[in-house]
mmCIF file of C-alpha atoms in Angstrom:
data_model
loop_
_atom_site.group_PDB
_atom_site.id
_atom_site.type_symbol
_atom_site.label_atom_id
_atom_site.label_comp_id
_atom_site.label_asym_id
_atom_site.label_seq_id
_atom_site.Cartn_x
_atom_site.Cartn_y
_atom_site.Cartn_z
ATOM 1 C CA UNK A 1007 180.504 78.987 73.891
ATOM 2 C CA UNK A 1008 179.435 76.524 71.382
ATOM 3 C CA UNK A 1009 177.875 73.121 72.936
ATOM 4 C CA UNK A 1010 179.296 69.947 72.069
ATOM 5 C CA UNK A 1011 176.859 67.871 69.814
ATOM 6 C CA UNK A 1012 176.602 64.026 68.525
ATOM 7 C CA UNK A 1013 176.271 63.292 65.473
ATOM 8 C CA UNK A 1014 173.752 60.935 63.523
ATOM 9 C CA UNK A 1015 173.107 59.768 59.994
ATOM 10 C CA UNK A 1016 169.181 59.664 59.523
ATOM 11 C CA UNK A 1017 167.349 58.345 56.697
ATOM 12 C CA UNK A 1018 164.238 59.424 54.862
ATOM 13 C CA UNK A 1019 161.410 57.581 53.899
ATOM 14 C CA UNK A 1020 162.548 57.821 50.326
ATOM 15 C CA UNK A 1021 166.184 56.646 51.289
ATOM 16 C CA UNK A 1022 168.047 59.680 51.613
ATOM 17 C CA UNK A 1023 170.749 59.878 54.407
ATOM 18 C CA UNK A 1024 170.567 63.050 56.340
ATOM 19 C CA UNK A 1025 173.408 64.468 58.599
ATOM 20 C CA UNK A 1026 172.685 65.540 61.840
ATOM 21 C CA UNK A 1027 173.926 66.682 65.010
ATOM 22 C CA UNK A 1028 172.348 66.337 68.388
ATOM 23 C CA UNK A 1029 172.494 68.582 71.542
ATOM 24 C CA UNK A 1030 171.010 66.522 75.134
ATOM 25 C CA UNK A 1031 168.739 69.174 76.816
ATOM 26 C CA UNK A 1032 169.321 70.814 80.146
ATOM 27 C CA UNK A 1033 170.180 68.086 83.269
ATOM 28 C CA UNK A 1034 166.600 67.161 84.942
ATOM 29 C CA UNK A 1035 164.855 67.609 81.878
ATOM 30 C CA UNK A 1036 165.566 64.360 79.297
ATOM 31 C CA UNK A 1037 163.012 63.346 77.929
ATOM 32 C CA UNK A 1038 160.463 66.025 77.792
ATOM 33 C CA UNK A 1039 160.949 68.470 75.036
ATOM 34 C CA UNK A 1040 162.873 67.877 72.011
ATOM 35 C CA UNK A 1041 163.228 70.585 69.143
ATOM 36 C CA UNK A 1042 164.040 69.764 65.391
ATOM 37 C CA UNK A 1043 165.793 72.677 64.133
ATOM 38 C CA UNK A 1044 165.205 73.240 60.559
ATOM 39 C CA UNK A 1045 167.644 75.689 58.537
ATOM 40 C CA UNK A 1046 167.045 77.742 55.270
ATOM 41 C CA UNK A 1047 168.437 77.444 52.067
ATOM 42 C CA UNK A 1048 172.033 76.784 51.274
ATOM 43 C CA UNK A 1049 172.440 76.443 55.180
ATOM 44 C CA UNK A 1050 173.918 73.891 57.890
ATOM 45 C CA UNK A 1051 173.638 72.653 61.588
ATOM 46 C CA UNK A 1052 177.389 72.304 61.504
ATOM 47 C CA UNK A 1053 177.560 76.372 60.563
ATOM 48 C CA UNK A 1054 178.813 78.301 64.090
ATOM 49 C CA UNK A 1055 175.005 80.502 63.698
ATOM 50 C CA UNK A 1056 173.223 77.875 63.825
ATOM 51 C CA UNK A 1057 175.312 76.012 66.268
ATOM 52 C CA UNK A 1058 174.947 78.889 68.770
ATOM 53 C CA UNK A 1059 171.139 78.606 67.780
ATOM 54 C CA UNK A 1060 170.917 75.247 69.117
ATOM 55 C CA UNK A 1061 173.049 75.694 71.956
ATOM 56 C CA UNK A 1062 170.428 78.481 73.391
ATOM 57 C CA UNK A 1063 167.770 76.030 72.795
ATOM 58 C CA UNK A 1064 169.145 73.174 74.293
ATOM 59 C CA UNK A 1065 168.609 75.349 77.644
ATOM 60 C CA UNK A 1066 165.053 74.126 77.222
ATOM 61 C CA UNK A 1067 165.009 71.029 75.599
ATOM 62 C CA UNK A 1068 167.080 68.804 73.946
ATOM 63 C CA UNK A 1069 168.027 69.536 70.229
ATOM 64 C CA UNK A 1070 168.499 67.674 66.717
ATOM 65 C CA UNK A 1071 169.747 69.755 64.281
ATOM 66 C CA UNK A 1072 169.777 68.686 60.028
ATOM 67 C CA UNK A 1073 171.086 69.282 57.087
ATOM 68 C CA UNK A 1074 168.597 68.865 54.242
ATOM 69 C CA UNK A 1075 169.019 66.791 51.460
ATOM 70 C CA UNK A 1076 171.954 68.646 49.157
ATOM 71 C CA UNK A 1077 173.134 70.536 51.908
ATOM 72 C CA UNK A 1078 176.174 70.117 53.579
ATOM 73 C CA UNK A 1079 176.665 65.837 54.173
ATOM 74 C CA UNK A 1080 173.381 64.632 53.659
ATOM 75 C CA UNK A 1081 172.987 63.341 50.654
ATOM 76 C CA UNK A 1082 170.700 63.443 47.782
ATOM 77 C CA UNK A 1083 169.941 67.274 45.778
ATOM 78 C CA UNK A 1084 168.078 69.856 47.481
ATOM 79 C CA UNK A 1085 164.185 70.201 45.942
ATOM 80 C CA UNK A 1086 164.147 73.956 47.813
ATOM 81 C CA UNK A 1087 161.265 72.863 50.000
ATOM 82 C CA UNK A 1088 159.307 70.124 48.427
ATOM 83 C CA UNK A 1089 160.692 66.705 49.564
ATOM 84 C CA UNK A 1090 162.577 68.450 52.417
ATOM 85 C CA UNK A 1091 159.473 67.363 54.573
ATOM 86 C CA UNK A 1092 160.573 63.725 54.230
ATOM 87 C CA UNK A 1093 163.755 65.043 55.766
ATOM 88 C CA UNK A 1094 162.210 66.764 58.643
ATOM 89 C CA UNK A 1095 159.921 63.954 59.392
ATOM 90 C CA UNK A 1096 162.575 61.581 59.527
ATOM 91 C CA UNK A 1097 164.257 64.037 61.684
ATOM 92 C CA UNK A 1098 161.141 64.473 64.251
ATOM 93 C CA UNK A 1099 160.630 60.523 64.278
ATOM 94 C CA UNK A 1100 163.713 60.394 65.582
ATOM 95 C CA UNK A 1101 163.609 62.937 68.353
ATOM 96 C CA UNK A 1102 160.172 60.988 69.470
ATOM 97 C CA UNK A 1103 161.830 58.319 70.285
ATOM 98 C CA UNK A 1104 163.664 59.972 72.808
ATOM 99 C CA UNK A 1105 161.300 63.410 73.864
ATOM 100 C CA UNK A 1106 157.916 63.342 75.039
ATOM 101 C CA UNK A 1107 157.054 66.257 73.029
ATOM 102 C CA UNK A 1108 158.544 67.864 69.829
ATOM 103 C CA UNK A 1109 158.660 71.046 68.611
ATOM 104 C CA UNK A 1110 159.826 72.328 64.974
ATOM 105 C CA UNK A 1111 161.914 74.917 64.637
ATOM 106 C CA UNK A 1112 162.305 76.246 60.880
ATOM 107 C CA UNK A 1113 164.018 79.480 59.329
ATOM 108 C CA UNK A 1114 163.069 80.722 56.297
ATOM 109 C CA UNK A 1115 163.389 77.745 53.840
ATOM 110 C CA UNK A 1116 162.819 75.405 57.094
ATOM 111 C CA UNK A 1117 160.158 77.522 58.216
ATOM 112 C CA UNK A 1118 158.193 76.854 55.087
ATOM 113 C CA UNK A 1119 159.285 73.037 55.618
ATOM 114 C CA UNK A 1120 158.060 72.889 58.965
ATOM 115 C CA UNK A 1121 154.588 74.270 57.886
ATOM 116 C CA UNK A 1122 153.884 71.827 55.666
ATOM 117 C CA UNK A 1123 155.654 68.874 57.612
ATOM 118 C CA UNK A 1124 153.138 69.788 60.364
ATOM 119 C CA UNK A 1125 150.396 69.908 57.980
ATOM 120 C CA UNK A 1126 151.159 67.014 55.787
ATOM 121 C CA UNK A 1127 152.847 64.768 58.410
ATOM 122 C CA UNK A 1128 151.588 65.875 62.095
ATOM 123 C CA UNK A 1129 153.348 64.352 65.187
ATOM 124 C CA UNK A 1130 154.895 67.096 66.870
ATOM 125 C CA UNK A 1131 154.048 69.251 69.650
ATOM 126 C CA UNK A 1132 154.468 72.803 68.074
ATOM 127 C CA UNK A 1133 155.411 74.956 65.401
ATOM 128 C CA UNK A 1134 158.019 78.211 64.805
ATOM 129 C CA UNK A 1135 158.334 79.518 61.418
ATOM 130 C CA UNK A 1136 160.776 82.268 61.854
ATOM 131 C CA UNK A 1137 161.354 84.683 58.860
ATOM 132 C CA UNK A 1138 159.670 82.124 56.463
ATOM 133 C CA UNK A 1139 157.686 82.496 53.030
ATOM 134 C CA UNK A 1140 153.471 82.445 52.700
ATOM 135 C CA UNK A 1141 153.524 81.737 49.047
ATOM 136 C CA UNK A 1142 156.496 80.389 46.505
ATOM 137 C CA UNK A 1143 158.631 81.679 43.301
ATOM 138 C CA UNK A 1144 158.570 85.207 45.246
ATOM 139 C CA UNK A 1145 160.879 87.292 43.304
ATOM 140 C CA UNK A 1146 159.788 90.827 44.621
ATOM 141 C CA UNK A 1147 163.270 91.723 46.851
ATOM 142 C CA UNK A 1148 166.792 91.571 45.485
ATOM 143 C CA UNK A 1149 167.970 88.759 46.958
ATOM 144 C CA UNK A 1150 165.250 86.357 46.117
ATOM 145 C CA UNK A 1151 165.879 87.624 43.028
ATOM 146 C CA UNK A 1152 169.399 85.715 43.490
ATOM 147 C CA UNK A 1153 167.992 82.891 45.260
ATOM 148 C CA UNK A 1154 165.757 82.523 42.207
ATOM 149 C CA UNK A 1155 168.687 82.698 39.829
ATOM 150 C CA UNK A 1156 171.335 80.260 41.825
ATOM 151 C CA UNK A 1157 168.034 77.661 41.233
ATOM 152 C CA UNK A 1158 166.965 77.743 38.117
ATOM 153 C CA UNK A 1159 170.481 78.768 36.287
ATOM 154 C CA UNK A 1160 173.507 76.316 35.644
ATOM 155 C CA UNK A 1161 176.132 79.096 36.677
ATOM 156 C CA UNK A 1162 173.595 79.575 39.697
ATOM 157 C CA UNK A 1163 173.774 75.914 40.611
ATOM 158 C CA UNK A 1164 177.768 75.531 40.337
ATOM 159 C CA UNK A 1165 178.053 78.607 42.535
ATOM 160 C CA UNK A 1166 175.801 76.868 45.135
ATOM 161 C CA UNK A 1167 177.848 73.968 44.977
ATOM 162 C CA UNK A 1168 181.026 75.535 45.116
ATOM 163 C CA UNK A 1169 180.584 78.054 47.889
ATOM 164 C CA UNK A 1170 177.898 76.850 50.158
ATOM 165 C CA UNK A 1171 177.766 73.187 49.324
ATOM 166 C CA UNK A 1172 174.174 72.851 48.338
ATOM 167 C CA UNK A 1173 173.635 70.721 45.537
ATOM 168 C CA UNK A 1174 170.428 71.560 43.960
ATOM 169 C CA UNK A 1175 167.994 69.709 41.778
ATOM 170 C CA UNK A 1176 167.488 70.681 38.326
ATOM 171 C CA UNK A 1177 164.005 71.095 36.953
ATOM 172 C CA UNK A 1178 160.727 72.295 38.193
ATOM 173 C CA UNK A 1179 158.513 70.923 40.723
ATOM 174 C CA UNK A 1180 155.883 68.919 39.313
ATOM 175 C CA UNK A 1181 153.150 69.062 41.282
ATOM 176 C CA UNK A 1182 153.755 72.100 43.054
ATOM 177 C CA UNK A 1183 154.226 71.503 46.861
ATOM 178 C CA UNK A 1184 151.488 72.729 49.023
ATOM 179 C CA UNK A 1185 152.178 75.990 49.424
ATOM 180 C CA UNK A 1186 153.002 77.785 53.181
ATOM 181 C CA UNK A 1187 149.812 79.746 53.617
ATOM 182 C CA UNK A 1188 147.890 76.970 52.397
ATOM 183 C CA UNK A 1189 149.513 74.652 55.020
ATOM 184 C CA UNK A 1190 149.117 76.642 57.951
ATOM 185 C CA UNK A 1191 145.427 76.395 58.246
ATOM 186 C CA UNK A 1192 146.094 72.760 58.573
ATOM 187 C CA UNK A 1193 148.528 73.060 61.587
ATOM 188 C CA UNK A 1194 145.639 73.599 64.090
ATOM 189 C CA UNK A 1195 145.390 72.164 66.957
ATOM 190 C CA UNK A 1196 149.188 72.386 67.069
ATOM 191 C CA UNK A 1197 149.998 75.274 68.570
ATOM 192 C CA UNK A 1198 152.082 77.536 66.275
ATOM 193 C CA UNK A 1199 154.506 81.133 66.416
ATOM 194 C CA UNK A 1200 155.647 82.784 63.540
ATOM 195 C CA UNK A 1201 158.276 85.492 63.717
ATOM 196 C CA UNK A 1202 159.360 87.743 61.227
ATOM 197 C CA UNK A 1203 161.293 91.133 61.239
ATOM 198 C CA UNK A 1204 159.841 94.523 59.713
ATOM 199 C CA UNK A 1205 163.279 94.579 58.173
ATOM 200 C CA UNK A 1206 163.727 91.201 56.497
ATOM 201 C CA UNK A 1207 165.831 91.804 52.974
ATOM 202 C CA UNK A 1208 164.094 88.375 51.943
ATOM 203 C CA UNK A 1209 160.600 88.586 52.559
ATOM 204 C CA UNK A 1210 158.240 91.581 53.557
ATOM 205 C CA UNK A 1211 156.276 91.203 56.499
ATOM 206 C CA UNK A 1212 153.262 90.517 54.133
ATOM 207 C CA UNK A 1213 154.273 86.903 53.879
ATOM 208 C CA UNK A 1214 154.375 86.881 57.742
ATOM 209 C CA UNK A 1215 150.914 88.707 57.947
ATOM 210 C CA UNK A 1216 149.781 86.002 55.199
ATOM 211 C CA UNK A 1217 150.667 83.528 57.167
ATOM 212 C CA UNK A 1218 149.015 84.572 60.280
ATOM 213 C CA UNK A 1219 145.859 84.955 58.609
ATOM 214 C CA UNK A 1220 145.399 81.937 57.084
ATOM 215 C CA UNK A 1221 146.432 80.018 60.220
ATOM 216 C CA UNK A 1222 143.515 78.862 63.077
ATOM 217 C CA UNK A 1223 143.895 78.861 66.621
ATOM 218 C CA UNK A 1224 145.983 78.662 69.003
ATOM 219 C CA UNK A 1225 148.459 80.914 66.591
ATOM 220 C CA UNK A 1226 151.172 83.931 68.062
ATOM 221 C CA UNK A 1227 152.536 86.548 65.619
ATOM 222 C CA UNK A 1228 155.680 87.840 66.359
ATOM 223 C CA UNK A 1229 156.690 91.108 64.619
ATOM 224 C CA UNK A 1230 160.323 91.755 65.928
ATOM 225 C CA UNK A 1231 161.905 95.427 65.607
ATOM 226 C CA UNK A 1232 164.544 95.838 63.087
ATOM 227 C CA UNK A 1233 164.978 92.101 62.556
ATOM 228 C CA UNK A 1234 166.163 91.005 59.844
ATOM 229 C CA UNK A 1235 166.496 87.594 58.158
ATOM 230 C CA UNK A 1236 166.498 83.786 59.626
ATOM 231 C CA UNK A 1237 169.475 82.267 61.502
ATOM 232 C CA UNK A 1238 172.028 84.986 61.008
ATOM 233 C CA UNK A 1239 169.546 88.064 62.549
ATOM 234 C CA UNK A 1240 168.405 85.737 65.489
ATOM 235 C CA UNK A 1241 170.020 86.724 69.198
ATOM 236 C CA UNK A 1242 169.850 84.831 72.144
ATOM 237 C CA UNK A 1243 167.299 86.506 73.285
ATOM 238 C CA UNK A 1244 164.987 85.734 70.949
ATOM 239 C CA UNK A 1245 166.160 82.010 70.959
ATOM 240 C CA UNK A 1246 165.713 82.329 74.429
ATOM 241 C CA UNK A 1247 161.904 83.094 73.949
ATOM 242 C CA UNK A 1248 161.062 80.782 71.457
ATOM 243 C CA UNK A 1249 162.561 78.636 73.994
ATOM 244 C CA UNK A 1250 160.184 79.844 76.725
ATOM 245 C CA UNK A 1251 157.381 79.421 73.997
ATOM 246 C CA UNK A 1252 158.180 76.006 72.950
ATOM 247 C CA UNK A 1253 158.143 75.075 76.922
ATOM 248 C CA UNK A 1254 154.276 75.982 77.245
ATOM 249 C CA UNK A 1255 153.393 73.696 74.585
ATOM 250 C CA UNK A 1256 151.288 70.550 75.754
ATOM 251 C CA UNK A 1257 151.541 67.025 75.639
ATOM 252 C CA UNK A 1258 149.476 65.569 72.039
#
């Protein structure tokens, strides 16, 4: 069954509005833990996956779920990752206000967001990165292949806008955002888990070992068994422990 949510209309430090949805954690608990869930590219808290997502999660704590900038009804174009973290840290601001402690919850696309929120903006609890890139403009599977082209190509673009409803920015980034591996170092002494299927389509589990690697302590690697990619590969179960994770993080 698919929890009831409320919605909210956030805005970012640049003036974006951002869409969200959120999910009260389990009766006993308000107040302590709070997860921002983070999706991936050309995704959306109001898609039944991710719903189901947060309703596992709000077992543990309560959950706000977004839609990034260009996705869905937030507003603005989506910058694939770059001022995203202006959207998550409006996002996490808001879930302070309410929960003692925060924890980030990213796929793919989010994932990478969440690293570098954490990095570049702090003030949360913890850190998942589930199924999530190390470095960008990774073009060595087929479908980042097609992720590449739906960004950088006019057809690309209108078939993004069309079928998913992600409206995406034209142009390159200028600077280049920090990139994931580079962030993760930076995380510490947040506690952070990154998981990541040996059969991700998306990204190889070299980007997950990359990750790990670069990262200090306290850091968990996850390598889940015939996994595949972000939100639409996760089960309950392994909601359910993140969830159990997420609980053991401590108070900043």
């Amino acid at each position: 069954m698919i929890a009831p949510v409320f919605g909210a209309m956030l805005r970012t430090s640049d003036g974006v509005r951002i869409d969200a949805g959120h999910l009260p954690g389990p009766t006993g608990h308000t107040g302590e833990l709070g997860f921002v869930l983070a999706h991936g590219f050309t995704g959306s808290w109001r898609t039944p996956i991710t719903r189901r997502i947060a309703a596992v999660l709000a077992g543990y704590g309560g959950v706000l779920a977004i839609d990034f900038r260009g996705h869905g009804r937030s507003a603005g174009l989506s910058t694939v990752g770059d001022l995203e973290v202006l959207d998550l840290d409006a996002a996490v601001r808001h879930a302070r206000t309410a929960y003692q402690r925060v924890v980030t919850v990213g796929f793919s696309m989010g994932a990478a967001v969440a690293l570098r929120h954490a990095a570049l903006h702090g003030g949360v609890a913890g850190v998942v990165a589930v199924s999530g890139p190390a470095r960008w403009y990774y073009r060595g599977t087929r479908p980042m292949r097609q992720v590449h082209w739906a960004i950088e190509h006019p057809a690309g673009r209108l078939a993004a806008r069309v079928a998913k409803r992600t409206r995406i920015a034209v142009g390159r980034w200028d600077p280049i955002p920090l990139a994931p591996y580079q962030a993760a170092p930076l995380i510490a002494p947040v506690p952070l888990l990154i998981v990541h299927g040996d059969a991700d389509t998306f990204f190889p589990l070299e980007h997950a070992h990359q990750l790990y690697e670069a990262a200090r302590e306290p850091r968990e690697l996850w390598v889940e068994p015939g996994y595949g990619h972000a939100e639409s590969a996760a089960t309950p179960d392994l909601i359910r422990r993140i969830g159990r994770w997420s609980t053991r993080t401590k108070p900043e």
